[in-house]
């Protein structure tokens, strides 16, 4: 749970039963979110759905900030605040129809244009033609992790600015690990965007800053999808980093 939203709660309570209960509740969240969306469509359930939506986003913000003692993942804060604002603007009038805008031809054309742009996104993602972040895959576990193995002989040549992001695994050969995720979280307070093209660019930049011998090596896996393949690339294989 060290990187999960509920980590602050579990760290403070240290309760196995609470851990089990929250894990079970996690499976109920997707159906609840679907019901929230459906509830916004119907007049009788709209007010309740608005309340649940607002509570959901407020809970996320609390878990990303006050519950931890610091604000993490800054990019998600405006996103959650805007979602609260949008649900109030679009659905606060109980008698209003969420499809009323379709009565206006100009808005109808805009809606159809947006739908044509959005609907193919998941298909294009699976064809490796569109980014995961833009394809409804933000929290699907598809994000990749890249770690750089830097040999002991190369460590004296590592730039000082990299030092905060190096991990010493106490290996017999003295190598250390550079984490791209730790780097972006520290400098930008946002996750690493793990598209293959960015992994390749990151790997080339790291390789260009270090001596050719001994070369760095790049380990790529899916932390949240352990059944997916784990890969190990050398410098001359950077162009092969892809599914």
PDB file of C-alpha atoms in Angstrom:
ATOM      1  CA  UNK A   1       0.000   0.000   0.000  1.00  0.00           C
ATOM      2  CA  UNK A   2       3.026   2.316   0.117  1.00  0.00           C
ATOM      3  CA  UNK A   3       1.943   4.243  -3.002  1.00  0.00           C
ATOM      4  CA  UNK A   4      -1.831   3.931  -2.695  1.00  0.00           C
ATOM      5  CA  UNK A   5      -4.344   6.617  -1.811  1.00  0.00           C
ATOM      6  CA  UNK A   6      -5.296   4.850   1.422  1.00  0.00           C
ATOM      7  CA  UNK A   7      -1.704   4.376   2.623  1.00  0.00           C
ATOM      8  CA  UNK A   8      -2.004   7.266   5.146  1.00  0.00           C
ATOM      9  CA  UNK A   9      -5.039   5.587   6.760  1.00  0.00           C
ATOM     10  CA  UNK A  10      -3.438   2.152   6.965  1.00  0.00           C
ATOM     11  CA  UNK A  11      -0.149   3.523   8.298  1.00  0.00           C
ATOM     12  CA  UNK A  12      -1.912   5.259  11.180  1.00  0.00           C
ATOM     13  CA  UNK A  13      -4.286   2.426  12.113  1.00  0.00           C
ATOM     14  CA  UNK A  14      -2.051  -0.584  11.391  1.00  0.00           C
ATOM     15  CA  UNK A  15      -5.189  -2.735  11.377  1.00  0.00           C
ATOM     16  CA  UNK A  16      -5.245  -5.934   9.255  1.00  0.00           C
ATOM     17  CA  UNK A  17      -9.061  -6.042   9.387  1.00  0.00           C
ATOM     18  CA  UNK A  18      -9.300  -2.468   8.097  1.00  0.00           C
ATOM     19  CA  UNK A  19      -6.787  -3.355   5.398  1.00  0.00           C
ATOM     20  CA  UNK A  20      -9.003  -6.266   4.302  1.00  0.00           C
ATOM     21  CA  UNK A  21     -12.178  -4.168   4.413  1.00  0.00           C
ATOM     22  CA  UNK A  22     -10.702  -1.351   2.333  1.00  0.00           C
ATOM     23  CA  UNK A  23      -9.334  -3.844  -0.184  1.00  0.00           C
ATOM     24  CA  UNK A  24     -12.803  -5.376  -0.552  1.00  0.00           C
ATOM     25  CA  UNK A  25     -14.359  -1.925  -0.861  1.00  0.00           C
ATOM     26  CA  UNK A  26     -11.976  -1.195  -3.732  1.00  0.00           C
ATOM     27  CA  UNK A  27     -13.853  -3.706  -5.894  1.00  0.00           C
ATOM     28  CA  UNK A  28     -17.100  -1.839  -5.240  1.00  0.00           C
ATOM     29  CA  UNK A  29     -15.779   1.534  -6.411  1.00  0.00           C
ATOM     30  CA  UNK A  30     -16.169   0.982 -10.214  1.00  0.00           C
ATOM     31  CA  UNK A  31     -19.870  -0.045  -9.945  1.00  0.00           C
ATOM     32  CA  UNK A  32     -20.509   2.897  -7.610  1.00  0.00           C
ATOM     33  CA  UNK A  33     -18.950   5.326 -10.077  1.00  0.00           C
ATOM     34  CA  UNK A  34     -21.032   3.883 -12.919  1.00  0.00           C
ATOM     35  CA  UNK A  35     -24.196   4.269 -10.810  1.00  0.00           C
ATOM     36  CA  UNK A  36     -23.199   7.871 -10.012  1.00  0.00           C
ATOM     37  CA  UNK A  37     -23.051   8.661 -13.727  1.00  0.00           C
ATOM     38  CA  UNK A  38     -26.378   6.955 -14.429  1.00  0.00           C
ATOM     39  CA  UNK A  39     -27.955   8.741 -11.468  1.00  0.00           C
ATOM     40  CA  UNK A  40     -27.070  12.130 -12.950  1.00  0.00           C
ATOM     41  CA  UNK A  41     -29.261  11.396 -15.956  1.00  0.00           C
ATOM     42  CA  UNK A  42     -32.515  10.913 -14.011  1.00  0.00           C
ATOM     43  CA  UNK A  43     -34.278  13.685 -12.112  1.00  0.00           C
ATOM     44  CA  UNK A  44     -35.106  11.640  -9.017  1.00  0.00           C
ATOM     45  CA  UNK A  45     -31.545  10.486  -8.388  1.00  0.00           C
ATOM     46  CA  UNK A  46     -29.659  13.557  -9.600  1.00  0.00           C
ATOM     47  CA  UNK A  47     -29.304  15.347  -6.263  1.00  0.00           C
ATOM     48  CA  UNK A  48     -28.010  12.221  -4.506  1.00  0.00           C
ATOM     49  CA  UNK A  49     -25.573  11.567  -7.347  1.00  0.00           C
ATOM     50  CA  UNK A  50     -24.243  15.130  -7.182  1.00  0.00           C
ATOM     51  CA  UNK A  51     -23.615  14.743  -3.453  1.00  0.00           C
ATOM     52  CA  UNK A  52     -21.812  11.416  -3.938  1.00  0.00           C
ATOM     53  CA  UNK A  53     -19.710  12.847  -6.792  1.00  0.00           C
ATOM     54  CA  UNK A  54     -18.628  15.819  -4.674  1.00  0.00           C
ATOM     55  CA  UNK A  55     -17.832  13.604  -1.678  1.00  0.00           C
ATOM     56  CA  UNK A  56     -15.783  11.320  -3.942  1.00  0.00           C
ATOM     57  CA  UNK A  57     -13.609  14.124  -5.266  1.00  0.00           C
ATOM     58  CA  UNK A  58     -13.233  15.768  -1.852  1.00  0.00           C
ATOM     59  CA  UNK A  59     -12.124  12.400  -0.416  1.00  0.00           C
ATOM     60  CA  UNK A  60      -9.517  12.039  -3.156  1.00  0.00           C
ATOM     61  CA  UNK A  61      -8.150  15.518  -2.443  1.00  0.00           C
ATOM     62  CA  UNK A  62      -7.979  14.807   1.291  1.00  0.00           C
ATOM     63  CA  UNK A  63      -6.066  11.566   0.657  1.00  0.00           C
ATOM     64  CA  UNK A  64      -3.683  13.370  -1.691  1.00  0.00           C
ATOM     65  CA  UNK A  65      -2.993  16.171   0.766  1.00  0.00           C
ATOM     66  CA  UNK A  66      -4.035  16.618   4.412  1.00  0.00           C
ATOM     67  CA  UNK A  67      -4.086  12.885   5.154  1.00  0.00           C
ATOM     68  CA  UNK A  68      -0.453  12.630   4.035  1.00  0.00           C
ATOM     69  CA  UNK A  69       0.730  15.910   5.487  1.00  0.00           C
ATOM     70  CA  UNK A  70       1.820  17.180   2.073  1.00  0.00           C
ATOM     71  CA  UNK A  71       0.282  17.618  -1.371  1.00  0.00           C
ATOM     72  CA  UNK A  72       1.184  14.820  -3.775  1.00  0.00           C
ATOM     73  CA  UNK A  73       0.459  14.469  -7.488  1.00  0.00           C
ATOM     74  CA  UNK A  74      -0.272  18.174  -7.996  1.00  0.00           C
ATOM     75  CA  UNK A  75      -1.664  17.684 -11.496  1.00  0.00           C
ATOM     76  CA  UNK A  76      -4.691  15.817 -10.087  1.00  0.00           C
ATOM     77  CA  UNK A  77      -5.797  18.693  -7.838  1.00  0.00           C
ATOM     78  CA  UNK A  78      -7.147  21.065 -10.527  1.00  0.00           C
ATOM     79  CA  UNK A  79      -8.656  18.062 -12.304  1.00  0.00           C
ATOM     80  CA  UNK A  80     -10.716  17.055  -9.246  1.00  0.00           C
ATOM     81  CA  UNK A  81     -11.731  20.644  -8.499  1.00  0.00           C
ATOM     82  CA  UNK A  82     -12.887  21.163 -12.087  1.00  0.00           C
ATOM     83  CA  UNK A  83     -14.909  17.921 -11.958  1.00  0.00           C
ATOM     84  CA  UNK A  84     -16.772  19.228  -8.896  1.00  0.00           C
ATOM     85  CA  UNK A  85     -17.434  22.537 -10.639  1.00  0.00           C
ATOM     86  CA  UNK A  86     -18.633  20.849 -13.828  1.00  0.00           C
ATOM     87  CA  UNK A  87     -21.097  18.545 -12.077  1.00  0.00           C
ATOM     88  CA  UNK A  88     -22.610  21.563 -10.303  1.00  0.00           C
ATOM     89  CA  UNK A  89     -22.838  23.645 -13.472  1.00  0.00           C
ATOM     90  CA  UNK A  90     -24.323  20.861 -15.580  1.00  0.00           C
ATOM     91  CA  UNK A  91     -26.630  19.054 -13.167  1.00  0.00           C
ATOM     92  CA  UNK A  92     -27.524  21.279 -10.194  1.00  0.00           C
ATOM     93  CA  UNK A  93     -30.953  22.122 -11.673  1.00  0.00           C
ATOM     94  CA  UNK A  94     -33.004  19.036 -10.945  1.00  0.00           C
ATOM     95  CA  UNK A  95     -35.536  19.729 -13.692  1.00  0.00           C
ATOM     96  CA  UNK A  96     -32.933  20.331 -16.408  1.00  0.00           C
ATOM     97  CA  UNK A  97     -32.236  17.613 -18.956  1.00  0.00           C
ATOM     98  CA  UNK A  98     -28.542  16.710 -19.420  1.00  0.00           C
ATOM     99  CA  UNK A  99     -29.282  16.355 -23.147  1.00  0.00           C
ATOM    100  CA  UNK A 100     -31.001  19.744 -23.556  1.00  0.00           C
ATOM    101  CA  UNK A 101     -28.015  21.135 -25.451  1.00  0.00           C
ATOM    102  CA  UNK A 102     -28.811  18.788 -28.343  1.00  0.00           C
ATOM    103  CA  UNK A 103     -31.789  21.022 -29.166  1.00  0.00           C
ATOM    104  CA  UNK A 104     -29.338  23.630 -30.417  1.00  0.00           C
ATOM    105  CA  UNK A 105     -27.872  22.671 -33.786  1.00  0.00           C
ATOM    106  CA  UNK A 106     -24.502  24.357 -33.300  1.00  0.00           C
ATOM    107  CA  UNK A 107     -23.946  22.652 -29.951  1.00  0.00           C
ATOM    108  CA  UNK A 108     -25.124  19.369 -31.445  1.00  0.00           C
ATOM    109  CA  UNK A 109     -22.409  19.549 -34.083  1.00  0.00           C
ATOM    110  CA  UNK A 110     -19.804  20.309 -31.434  1.00  0.00           C
ATOM    111  CA  UNK A 111     -20.986  17.316 -29.351  1.00  0.00           C
ATOM    112  CA  UNK A 112     -20.787  14.983 -32.335  1.00  0.00           C
ATOM    113  CA  UNK A 113     -17.316  16.277 -33.213  1.00  0.00           C
ATOM    114  CA  UNK A 114     -16.110  15.661 -29.657  1.00  0.00           C
ATOM    115  CA  UNK A 115     -17.622  12.166 -29.679  1.00  0.00           C
ATOM    116  CA  UNK A 116     -15.843  11.366 -32.956  1.00  0.00           C
ATOM    117  CA  UNK A 117     -12.555  12.436 -31.398  1.00  0.00           C
ATOM    118  CA  UNK A 118     -13.065  10.621 -28.078  1.00  0.00           C
ATOM    119  CA  UNK A 119     -14.697   7.312 -28.970  1.00  0.00           C
ATOM    120  CA  UNK A 120     -11.836   5.897 -31.117  1.00  0.00           C
ATOM    121  CA  UNK A 121      -9.247   6.681 -28.424  1.00  0.00           C
ATOM    122  CA  UNK A 122      -9.311   3.276 -26.629  1.00  0.00           C
ATOM    123  CA  UNK A 123      -9.067   1.451 -29.957  1.00  0.00           C
ATOM    124  CA  UNK A 124      -6.139   3.593 -31.100  1.00  0.00           C
ATOM    125  CA  UNK A 125      -4.377   2.935 -27.792  1.00  0.00           C
ATOM    126  CA  UNK A 126      -4.494  -0.829 -28.337  1.00  0.00           C
ATOM    127  CA  UNK A 127      -3.090  -0.243 -31.822  1.00  0.00           C
ATOM    128  CA  UNK A 128      -0.157   1.691 -30.257  1.00  0.00           C
ATOM    129  CA  UNK A 129      -1.334   4.810 -32.086  1.00  0.00           C
ATOM    130  CA  UNK A 130      -2.509   6.929 -29.141  1.00  0.00           C
ATOM    131  CA  UNK A 131      -1.332   7.707 -25.616  1.00  0.00           C
ATOM    132  CA  UNK A 132      -2.675   5.813 -22.615  1.00  0.00           C
ATOM    133  CA  UNK A 133      -3.423   9.071 -20.758  1.00  0.00           C
ATOM    134  CA  UNK A 134      -5.765  10.134 -23.586  1.00  0.00           C
ATOM    135  CA  UNK A 135      -7.439   6.750 -23.974  1.00  0.00           C
ATOM    136  CA  UNK A 136      -9.354   6.176 -20.704  1.00  0.00           C
ATOM    137  CA  UNK A 137      -6.434   4.120 -19.396  1.00  0.00           C
ATOM    138  CA  UNK A 138      -5.101   6.514 -16.790  1.00  0.00           C
ATOM    139  CA  UNK A 139      -5.716   4.155 -13.832  1.00  0.00           C
ATOM    140  CA  UNK A 140      -5.857   0.837 -15.657  1.00  0.00           C
ATOM    141  CA  UNK A 141      -2.437  -0.323 -14.445  1.00  0.00           C
ATOM    142  CA  UNK A 142      -0.926   0.107 -17.904  1.00  0.00           C
ATOM    143  CA  UNK A 143       1.741   2.535 -16.691  1.00  0.00           C
ATOM    144  CA  UNK A 144       5.262   1.218 -17.039  1.00  0.00           C
ATOM    145  CA  UNK A 145       8.153   1.578 -14.595  1.00  0.00           C
ATOM    146  CA  UNK A 146      11.686   2.198 -15.833  1.00  0.00           C
ATOM    147  CA  UNK A 147      14.727   1.717 -13.603  1.00  0.00           C
ATOM    148  CA  UNK A 148      18.305   2.363 -14.690  1.00  0.00           C
ATOM    149  CA  UNK A 149      21.093   0.132 -13.463  1.00  0.00           C
ATOM    150  CA  UNK A 150      24.284   2.175 -13.102  1.00  0.00           C
ATOM    151  CA  UNK A 151      27.418   0.126 -12.575  1.00  0.00           C
ATOM    152  CA  UNK A 152      29.769   0.935  -9.691  1.00  0.00           C
ATOM    153  CA  UNK A 153      32.561   1.986 -12.071  1.00  0.00           C
ATOM    154  CA  UNK A 154      30.249   4.589 -13.632  1.00  0.00           C
ATOM    155  CA  UNK A 155      28.971   6.133 -10.384  1.00  0.00           C
ATOM    156  CA  UNK A 156      31.780   8.757 -10.143  1.00  0.00           C
ATOM    157  CA  UNK A 157      30.583  10.163 -13.472  1.00  0.00           C
ATOM    158  CA  UNK A 158      26.945  10.496 -12.449  1.00  0.00           C
ATOM    159  CA  UNK A 159      25.847  14.182 -12.395  1.00  0.00           C
ATOM    160  CA  UNK A 160      25.291  15.593  -8.928  1.00  0.00           C
ATOM    161  CA  UNK A 161      21.695  16.478  -9.827  1.00  0.00           C
ATOM    162  CA  UNK A 162      20.889  12.769 -10.148  1.00  0.00           C
ATOM    163  CA  UNK A 163      22.002  11.908  -6.617  1.00  0.00           C
ATOM    164  CA  UNK A 164      18.583  12.355  -4.897  1.00  0.00           C
ATOM    165  CA  UNK A 165      17.031   9.782  -7.245  1.00  0.00           C
ATOM    166  CA  UNK A 166      19.639   7.038  -6.850  1.00  0.00           C
ATOM    167  CA  UNK A 167      18.823   3.947  -4.814  1.00  0.00           C
ATOM    168  CA  UNK A 168      21.546   1.723  -3.356  1.00  0.00           C
ATOM    169  CA  UNK A 169      20.227  -1.879  -3.386  1.00  0.00           C
ATOM    170  CA  UNK A 170      23.276  -3.029  -1.371  1.00  0.00           C
ATOM    171  CA  UNK A 171      24.280  -5.301  -4.244  1.00  0.00           C
ATOM    172  CA  UNK A 172      27.537  -7.249  -4.108  1.00  0.00           C
ATOM    173  CA  UNK A 173      28.795  -5.562  -7.278  1.00  0.00           C
ATOM    174  CA  UNK A 174      28.078  -2.055  -5.903  1.00  0.00           C
ATOM    175  CA  UNK A 175      25.692  -0.901  -8.639  1.00  0.00           C
ATOM    176  CA  UNK A 176      22.925   1.630  -7.924  1.00  0.00           C
ATOM    177  CA  UNK A 177      19.452   2.196  -9.379  1.00  0.00           C
ATOM    178  CA  UNK A 178      18.083   5.418 -10.869  1.00  0.00           C
ATOM    179  CA  UNK A 179      14.278   5.768 -10.745  1.00  0.00           C
ATOM    180  CA  UNK A 180      12.481   7.898 -13.338  1.00  0.00           C
ATOM    181  CA  UNK A 181       9.338   7.961 -11.174  1.00  0.00           C
ATOM    182  CA  UNK A 182      11.232   9.267  -8.130  1.00  0.00           C
ATOM    183  CA  UNK A 183      12.782  11.955 -10.332  1.00  0.00           C
ATOM    184  CA  UNK A 184       9.487  13.289 -11.726  1.00  0.00           C
ATOM    185  CA  UNK A 185       7.715  13.046  -8.358  1.00  0.00           C
ATOM    186  CA  UNK A 186      10.469  15.048  -6.695  1.00  0.00           C
ATOM    187  CA  UNK A 187      10.916  17.753  -9.337  1.00  0.00           C
ATOM    188  CA  UNK A 188       7.387  18.074 -10.755  1.00  0.00           C
ATOM    189  CA  UNK A 189       5.220  16.399  -8.085  1.00  0.00           C
ATOM    190  CA  UNK A 190       3.540  14.428 -10.866  1.00  0.00           C
ATOM    191  CA  UNK A 191       3.824  10.816 -12.097  1.00  0.00           C
ATOM    192  CA  UNK A 192       6.164   9.822 -14.900  1.00  0.00           C
ATOM    193  CA  UNK A 193       4.324   9.626 -18.240  1.00  0.00           C
ATOM    194  CA  UNK A 194       5.414   6.155 -19.264  1.00  0.00           C
ATOM    195  CA  UNK A 195       4.683   6.041 -22.979  1.00  0.00           C
ATOM    196  CA  UNK A 196       7.279   4.042 -24.906  1.00  0.00           C
ATOM    197  CA  UNK A 197       8.466   7.056 -26.891  1.00  0.00           C
ATOM    198  CA  UNK A 198       9.196   8.890 -23.625  1.00  0.00           C
ATOM    199  CA  UNK A 199      10.940   5.849 -22.130  1.00  0.00           C
ATOM    200  CA  UNK A 200      13.188   5.730 -25.198  1.00  0.00           C
ATOM    201  CA  UNK A 201      13.919   9.448 -24.957  1.00  0.00           C
ATOM    202  CA  UNK A 202      14.683   9.159 -21.251  1.00  0.00           C
ATOM    203  CA  UNK A 203      16.992   6.172 -21.842  1.00  0.00           C
ATOM    204  CA  UNK A 204      18.886   7.968 -24.621  1.00  0.00           C
ATOM    205  CA  UNK A 205      19.375  11.031 -22.417  1.00  0.00           C
ATOM    206  CA  UNK A 206      20.701   8.922 -19.537  1.00  0.00           C
ATOM    207  CA  UNK A 207      23.053   7.022 -21.857  1.00  0.00           C
ATOM    208  CA  UNK A 208      24.365  10.265 -23.380  1.00  0.00           C
ATOM    209  CA  UNK A 209      25.367  11.582 -19.939  1.00  0.00           C
ATOM    210  CA  UNK A 210      27.311   8.488 -18.880  1.00  0.00           C
ATOM    211  CA  UNK A 211      30.485   6.786 -20.147  1.00  0.00           C
ATOM    212  CA  UNK A 212      30.009   4.151 -22.845  1.00  0.00           C
ATOM    213  CA  UNK A 213      31.730   1.542 -20.664  1.00  0.00           C
ATOM    214  CA  UNK A 214      30.370   0.017 -18.572  1.00  0.00           C
ATOM    215  CA  UNK A 215      27.009   0.938 -20.141  1.00  0.00           C
ATOM    216  CA  UNK A 216      23.830   1.543 -18.132  1.00  0.00           C
ATOM    217  CA  UNK A 217      21.006  -0.984 -18.451  1.00  0.00           C
ATOM    218  CA  UNK A 218      17.280  -0.280 -18.433  1.00  0.00           C
ATOM    219  CA  UNK A 219      14.691  -2.417 -16.660  1.00  0.00           C
ATOM    220  CA  UNK A 220      11.033  -1.946 -17.652  1.00  0.00           C
ATOM    221  CA  UNK A 221       8.008  -3.603 -16.048  1.00  0.00           C
ATOM    222  CA  UNK A 222       4.354  -3.027 -15.146  1.00  0.00           C
ATOM    223  CA  UNK A 223       4.175  -2.704 -11.363  1.00  0.00           C
ATOM    224  CA  UNK A 224       0.398  -3.130 -11.214  1.00  0.00           C
ATOM    225  CA  UNK A 225       0.201  -5.913 -13.812  1.00  0.00           C
ATOM    226  CA  UNK A 226       2.739  -8.524 -12.677  1.00  0.00           C
ATOM    227  CA  UNK A 227       1.634 -10.988 -15.374  1.00  0.00           C
ATOM    228  CA  UNK A 228       2.889  -8.658 -18.108  1.00  0.00           C
ATOM    229  CA  UNK A 229       6.477  -9.192 -19.344  1.00  0.00           C
ATOM    230  CA  UNK A 230       9.484  -7.682 -17.595  1.00  0.00           C
ATOM    231  CA  UNK A 231      12.196  -6.452 -19.940  1.00  0.00           C
ATOM    232  CA  UNK A 232      15.863  -5.577 -19.678  1.00  0.00           C
ATOM    233  CA  UNK A 233      17.456  -3.357 -22.346  1.00  0.00           C
ATOM    234  CA  UNK A 234      21.046  -2.371 -23.054  1.00  0.00           C
ATOM    235  CA  UNK A 235      22.026   0.922 -24.659  1.00  0.00           C
ATOM    236  CA  UNK A 236      22.155  -0.570 -28.161  1.00  0.00           C
ATOM    237  CA  UNK A 237      18.590  -1.877 -27.665  1.00  0.00           C
ATOM    238  CA  UNK A 238      16.914   1.424 -26.766  1.00  0.00           C
ATOM    239  CA  UNK A 239      15.229   1.674 -30.175  1.00  0.00           C
ATOM    240  CA  UNK A 240      13.605  -1.719 -29.478  1.00  0.00           C
ATOM    241  CA  UNK A 241      11.707  -0.411 -26.425  1.00  0.00           C
ATOM    242  CA  UNK A 242       8.135  -1.043 -27.524  1.00  0.00           C
ATOM    243  CA  UNK A 243       5.337  -3.603 -27.235  1.00  0.00           C
TER     244      UNK A 243
END
